[in-house]
Amino acid sequence: MVMMDMINSVLNWVVPPASLVMLAFSWPTLTFINTCEWLYYSFYAENMLNKVVVITGASSGIGEQIAYEYAKKRANLVLVARRDHRLHGISENARRLGAPNVLIMAADVVKEDECRRFINETIGFYGRIDHLVNTASLGHTFYFEEANDPSVFPILMDINFWGNVYPTYVALPYLKQSRGRIVVNAAVENWLPLPRMSIYSAAKAALVNFYETLRLEVNGEVGVTIATHGWIGAEMTRGKFMLEEGAEMQWKEEREVQAEGSPVEEFAKMIVSAAVRGDAHLKYPSWYDVFLLYRVYAPSILTWTFHFLMSQQGMRTTSFIGTGRSRLEAPSTPKRVTVRAPQTLQTSPRIQLIE
């Protein structure tokens, strides 16, 4: 035991700096190899003609734009969302862009039986599944201590984690048959700590670790592409959700937010291109990676930076981003927020999902 402690003490001092030096010297070679691989797989990218792609959270935002990108590659589509009223227009747009067939299905991806239903219906109609694209997501912008109703926490975890796991669980046998691919919509918050995103960050961290483990378990029979994005138009300019008014808090799903414009469209295009190339990871924008070095080797710098940025704000604010309303300033003293349904409702969902 004493010997092992001594060995670990020596390695703690030697391995980190030695690894950084090795990485610095090998960086040009690794960049060259990655570029060659990118060119090779771009040239021999998967032909999506008449392939079958299932997209969850397809009613707007990133999911909608991904549907259009697959349609341009003439893939058959299955569009899934909790409400199908917007899917009719999206399906028509996809057909005009080149999709031979488009199915639309209303389903809640946090319910395993509904996931089984839309996967079975897809197999019944097309006979196969080639790509499963999970884009369902729900964000938040509140301080953890301000939400005194913990019933909201499982809902965030359900949509951001189980809403990806359940469709994957049901579709995995069919993806193995076609040697298909799973595409995951993750976020940089899975490893980069950002204030007011505690539950969201935890869910995304669980999501990424789940798919990294699954990648090893399937051992190449099914590909996994994890797309990690920073702040893009769907989140910050239109808002993940947030309407906070007195004791009432209403939520708006990220997958249902209207989001158009270059950042979202560009990210969707990059996701589909990465999927058909067979890439394991996609980062947008890629410069966020530099913070990972700070997270591992100098976490205090990130902490100091966030503390400094938060201190410059001077006071907390209630976010109305994405609702068309102005921001309300609040005292720096934390405000307790009761999350409950409006009084006109007799049932108890503590949060109301609005589309």
Tab-separated table of N, CA and C in Angstrom, residues 187-268:
chain	number	residue	atom	x	y	z
A	187	ALA	N	-24.343	18.833	-25.925
A	187	ALA	CA	-24.046	20.244	-25.719
A	187	ALA	C	-22.746	20.372	-24.947
A	188	VAL	N	-22.078	21.497	-25.142
A	188	VAL	CA	-20.793	21.710	-24.488
A	188	VAL	C	-20.937	21.728	-22.966
A	189	GLU	N	-22.151	21.976	-22.470
A	189	GLU	CA	-22.369	21.985	-21.020
A	189	GLU	C	-22.139	20.625	-20.386
A	190	ASN	N	-21.983	19.554	-21.187
A	190	ASN	CA	-21.763	18.241	-20.588
A	190	ASN	C	-20.414	18.168	-19.875
A	191	TRP	N	-19.484	19.094	-20.214
A	191	TRP	CA	-18.211	19.130	-19.487
A	191	TRP	C	-17.779	20.541	-19.120
A	192	LEU	N	-18.389	21.552	-19.710
A	192	LEU	CA	-18.035	22.932	-19.401
A	192	LEU	C	-19.092	23.518	-18.470
A	193	PRO	N	-18.768	23.762	-17.204
A	193	PRO	CA	-19.785	24.231	-16.257
A	193	PRO	C	-20.213	25.660	-16.555
A	194	LEU	N	-21.513	25.857	-16.681
A	194	LEU	CA	-22.064	27.183	-16.927
A	194	LEU	C	-23.142	27.470	-15.893
A	195	PRO	N	-23.155	28.642	-15.306
A	195	PRO	CA	-24.169	28.970	-14.299
A	195	PRO	C	-25.580	28.898	-14.876
A	196	ARG	N	-26.532	28.566	-14.041
A	196	ARG	CA	-27.956	28.499	-14.352
A	196	ARG	C	-28.312	27.339	-15.284
A	197	MET	N	-27.406	26.361	-15.410
A	197	MET	CA	-27.679	25.203	-16.260
A	197	MET	C	-27.315	23.905	-15.549
A	198	SER	N	-27.515	23.841	-14.250
A	198	SER	CA	-27.023	22.717	-13.461
A	198	SER	C	-27.667	21.390	-13.863
A	199	ILE	N	-28.997	21.331	-13.905
A	199	ILE	CA	-29.677	20.074	-14.231
A	199	ILE	C	-29.448	19.716	-15.694
A	200	TYR	N	-29.517	20.707	-16.564
A	200	TYR	CA	-29.265	20.481	-17.991
A	200	TYR	C	-27.864	19.922	-18.211
A	201	SER	N	-26.874	20.508	-17.536
A	201	SER	CA	-25.497	20.042	-17.691
A	201	SER	C	-25.342	18.606	-17.201
A	202	ALA	N	-25.976	18.294	-16.074
A	202	ALA	CA	-25.900	16.933	-15.543
A	202	ALA	C	-26.520	15.927	-16.505
A	203	ALA	N	-27.655	16.289	-17.100
A	203	ALA	CA	-28.321	15.388	-18.035
A	203	ALA	C	-27.476	15.162	-19.281
A	204	LYS	N	-26.875	16.238	-19.802
A	204	LYS	CA	-26.045	16.107	-20.995
A	204	LYS	C	-24.778	15.304	-20.707
A	205	ALA	N	-24.211	15.460	-19.505
A	205	ALA	CA	-23.043	14.666	-19.134
A	205	ALA	C	-23.401	13.183	-19.085
A	206	ALA	N	-24.549	12.862	-18.497
A	206	ALA	CA	-25.006	11.475	-18.468
A	206	ALA	C	-25.244	10.955	-19.877
A	207	LEU	N	-25.806	11.795	-20.731
A	207	LEU	CA	-26.110	11.397	-22.101
A	207	LEU	C	-24.833	11.047	-22.870
A	208	VAL	N	-23.840	11.913	-22.793
A	208	VAL	CA	-22.595	11.679	-23.528
A	208	VAL	C	-21.890	10.432	-23.013
A	209	ASN	N	-21.839	10.255	-21.702
A	209	ASN	CA	-21.190	9.068	-21.154
A	209	ASN	C	-21.931	7.791	-21.520
A	210	PHE	N	-23.253	7.859	-21.597
A	210	PHE	CA	-24.025	6.699	-22.024
A	210	PHE	C	-23.639	6.289	-23.443
A	211	TYR	N	-23.595	7.258	-24.357
A	211	TYR	CA	-23.314	6.910	-25.754
A	211	TYR	C	-21.848	6.553	-25.977
A	212	GLU	N	-20.943	7.121	-25.204
A	212	GLU	CA	-19.545	6.699	-25.321
A	212	GLU	C	-19.396	5.242	-24.870
A	213	THR	N	-20.124	4.857	-23.832
A	213	THR	CA	-20.106	3.465	-23.390
A	213	THR	C	-20.779	2.557	-24.402
A	214	LEU	N	-21.918	3.007	-24.933
A	214	LEU	CA	-22.623	2.207	-25.940
A	214	LEU	C	-21.758	1.985	-27.168
A	215	ARG	N	-20.977	2.980	-27.547
A	215	ARG	CA	-20.085	2.849	-28.701
A	215	ARG	C	-19.138	1.655	-28.517
A	216	LEU	N	-18.624	1.495	-27.300
A	216	LEU	CA	-17.735	0.373	-27.017
A	216	LEU	C	-18.496	-0.944	-27.014
A	217	GLU	N	-19.716	-0.936	-26.499
A	217	GLU	CA	-20.489	-2.171	-26.403
A	217	GLU	C	-20.900	-2.711	-27.760
A	218	VAL	N	-21.302	-1.843	-28.675
A	218	VAL	CA	-21.737	-2.323	-29.996
A	218	VAL	C	-20.558	-2.662	-30.890
A	219	ASN	N	-19.361	-2.168	-30.536
A	219	ASN	CA	-18.114	-2.604	-31.182
A	219	ASN	C	-18.152	-2.493	-32.709
A	220	GLY	N	-18.630	-1.357	-33.199
A	220	GLY	CA	-18.597	-1.108	-34.636
A	220	GLY	C	-19.810	-1.602	-35.395
A	221	GLU	N	-20.689	-2.396	-34.752
A	221	GLU	CA	-21.890	-2.857	-35.463
A	221	GLU	C	-22.838	-1.702	-35.756
A	222	VAL	N	-22.854	-0.709	-34.882
A	222	VAL	CA	-23.663	0.496	-35.059
A	222	VAL	C	-22.768	1.696	-34.788
A	223	GLY	N	-22.777	2.652	-35.690
A	223	GLY	CA	-21.987	3.856	-35.493
A	223	GLY	C	-22.679	4.824	-34.544
A	224	VAL	N	-21.888	5.638	-33.864
A	224	VAL	CA	-22.422	6.653	-32.963
A	224	VAL	C	-21.719	7.975	-33.260
A	225	THR	N	-22.498	8.986	-33.602
A	225	THR	CA	-21.982	10.335	-33.826
A	225	THR	C	-22.539	11.250	-32.739
A	226	ILE	N	-21.651	11.811	-31.930
A	226	ILE	CA	-22.052	12.720	-30.861
A	226	ILE	C	-21.734	14.138	-31.303
A	227	ALA	N	-22.778	14.930	-31.524
A	227	ALA	CA	-22.624	16.321	-31.965
A	227	ALA	C	-22.745	17.236	-30.752
A	228	THR	N	-21.680	17.962	-30.471
A	228	THR	CA	-21.633	18.841	-29.306
A	228	THR	C	-21.617	20.284	-29.773
A	229	HIS	N	-22.608	21.050	-29.336
A	229	HIS	CA	-22.697	22.443	-29.765
A	229	HIS	C	-22.519	23.379	-28.584
A	230	GLY	N	-22.039	24.567	-28.879
A	230	GLY	CA	-21.995	25.634	-27.896
A	230	GLY	C	-23.291	26.419	-27.971
A	231	TRP	N	-23.219	27.732	-27.748
A	231	TRP	CA	-24.413	28.569	-27.816
A	231	TRP	C	-24.694	28.910	-29.264
A	232	ILE	N	-25.840	28.459	-29.759
A	232	ILE	CA	-26.217	28.736	-31.142
A	232	ILE	C	-27.580	29.396	-31.147
A	233	GLY	N	-28.037	29.744	-32.336
A	233	GLY	CA	-29.245	30.552	-32.455
A	233	GLY	C	-30.462	29.949	-31.790
A	234	ALA	N	-30.608	28.617	-31.836
A	234	ALA	CA	-31.800	27.986	-31.284
A	234	ALA	C	-31.892	28.202	-29.789
A	235	GLU	N	-30.769	28.384	-29.128
A	235	GLU	CA	-30.787	28.484	-27.682
A	235	GLU	C	-30.850	29.935	-27.219
A	236	MET	N	-29.916	30.756	-27.695
A	236	MET	CA	-29.743	32.051	-27.070
A	236	MET	C	-30.566	33.147	-27.742
A	237	THR	N	-30.710	33.107	-29.066
A	237	THR	CA	-31.447	34.185	-29.711
A	237	THR	C	-32.946	33.944	-29.664
A	238	ARG	N	-33.368	32.673	-29.660
A	238	ARG	CA	-34.792	32.384	-29.520
A	238	ARG	C	-35.123	31.837	-28.146
A	239	GLY	N	-34.133	31.302	-27.459
A	239	GLY	CA	-34.328	30.850	-26.095
A	239	GLY	C	-34.606	29.370	-25.999
A	240	LYS	N	-33.994	28.707	-25.030
A	240	LYS	CA	-34.331	27.313	-24.781
A	240	LYS	C	-35.724	27.250	-24.170
A	241	PHE	N	-35.948	27.997	-23.162
A	241	PHE	CA	-37.276	28.273	-22.659
A	241	PHE	C	-37.111	29.347	-21.620
A	242	MET	N	-38.094	29.969	-21.252
A	242	MET	CA	-38.149	30.694	-19.995
A	242	MET	C	-39.268	31.696	-20.026
A	243	LEU	N	-40.231	31.469	-19.226
A	243	LEU	CA	-41.218	32.492	-18.930
A	243	LEU	C	-41.485	32.367	-17.448
A	244	GLU	N	-41.099	33.364	-16.718
A	244	GLU	CA	-41.197	33.314	-15.264
A	244	GLU	C	-42.016	34.520	-14.826
A	245	GLU	N	-43.125	34.257	-14.188
A	245	GLU	CA	-44.023	35.359	-13.852
A	245	GLU	C	-44.626	35.084	-12.483
A	246	GLY	N	-44.089	35.759	-11.469
A	246	GLY	CA	-44.572	35.525	-10.115
A	246	GLY	C	-44.337	34.085	-9.710
A	247	ALA	N	-45.414	33.427	-9.278
A	247	ALA	CA	-45.305	32.051	-8.818
A	247	ALA	C	-45.464	31.053	-9.948
A	248	GLU	N	-45.682	31.540	-11.141
A	248	GLU	CA	-45.925	30.638	-12.262
A	248	GLU	C	-44.699	30.602	-13.165
A	249	MET	N	-44.303	29.403	-13.558
A	249	MET	CA	-43.206	29.272	-14.510
A	249	MET	C	-43.675	28.373	-15.638
A	250	GLN	N	-43.613	28.856	-16.844
A	250	GLN	CA	-43.963	28.049	-17.999
A	250	GLN	C	-42.681	27.721	-18.748
A	251	TRP	N	-42.698	26.588	-19.387
A	251	TRP	CA	-41.492	26.072	-20.045
A	251	TRP	C	-41.772	25.895	-21.535
A	252	LYS	N	-40.756	26.069	-22.291
A	252	LYS	CA	-40.897	25.867	-23.725
A	252	LYS	C	-39.791	24.952	-24.194
A	253	GLU	N	-40.145	23.878	-24.848
A	253	GLU	CA	-39.150	22.897	-25.226
A	253	GLU	C	-38.237	23.442	-26.310
A	254	GLU	N	-36.958	23.147	-26.167
A	254	GLU	CA	-35.987	23.602	-27.163
A	254	GLU	C	-36.307	23.022	-28.521
A	255	ARG	N	-36.797	21.788	-28.541
A	255	ARG	CA	-37.055	21.169	-29.836
A	255	ARG	C	-38.270	21.766	-30.528
A	256	GLU	N	-39.087	22.545	-29.800
A	256	GLU	CA	-40.258	23.154	-30.397
A	256	GLU	C	-40.063	24.631	-30.706
A	257	VAL	N	-38.918	25.196	-30.359
A	257	VAL	CA	-38.691	26.624	-30.558
A	257	VAL	C	-38.453	26.915	-32.029
A	258	GLN	N	-39.043	27.983	-32.518
A	258	GLN	CA	-38.782	28.408	-33.884
A	258	GLN	C	-37.336	28.882	-33.982
A	259	ALA	N	-36.553	28.251	-34.831
A	259	ALA	CA	-35.142	28.616	-34.915
A	259	ALA	C	-34.680	28.486	-36.351
A	260	GLU	N	-34.386	29.598	-36.944
A	260	GLU	CA	-33.849	29.614	-38.287
A	260	GLU	C	-32.634	30.512	-38.286
A	261	GLY	N	-31.930	30.535	-39.400
A	261	GLY	CA	-30.750	31.382	-39.476
A	261	GLY	C	-29.490	30.554	-39.546
A	262	SER	N	-28.409	31.220	-39.891
A	262	SER	CA	-27.179	30.517	-40.234
A	262	SER	C	-26.638	29.603	-39.153
A	263	PRO	N	-26.605	29.978	-37.845
A	263	PRO	CA	-26.001	29.064	-36.867
A	263	PRO	C	-26.710	27.718	-36.794
A	264	VAL	N	-28.034	27.707	-36.738
A	264	VAL	CA	-28.775	26.459	-36.619
A	264	VAL	C	-28.681	25.658	-37.904
A	265	GLU	N	-28.878	26.299	-39.028
A	265	GLU	CA	-28.806	25.601	-40.309
A	265	GLU	C	-27.407	25.051	-40.558
A	266	GLU	N	-26.407	25.827	-40.203
A	266	GLU	CA	-25.036	25.363	-40.392
A	266	GLU	C	-24.736	24.168	-39.504
A	267	PHE	N	-25.181	24.221	-38.256
A	267	PHE	CA	-24.951	23.108	-37.349
A	267	PHE	C	-25.661	21.853	-37.842
A	268	ALA	N	-26.886	21.986	-38.321
A	268	ALA	CA	-27.622	20.837	-38.856
A	268	ALA	C	-26.910	20.236	-40.056
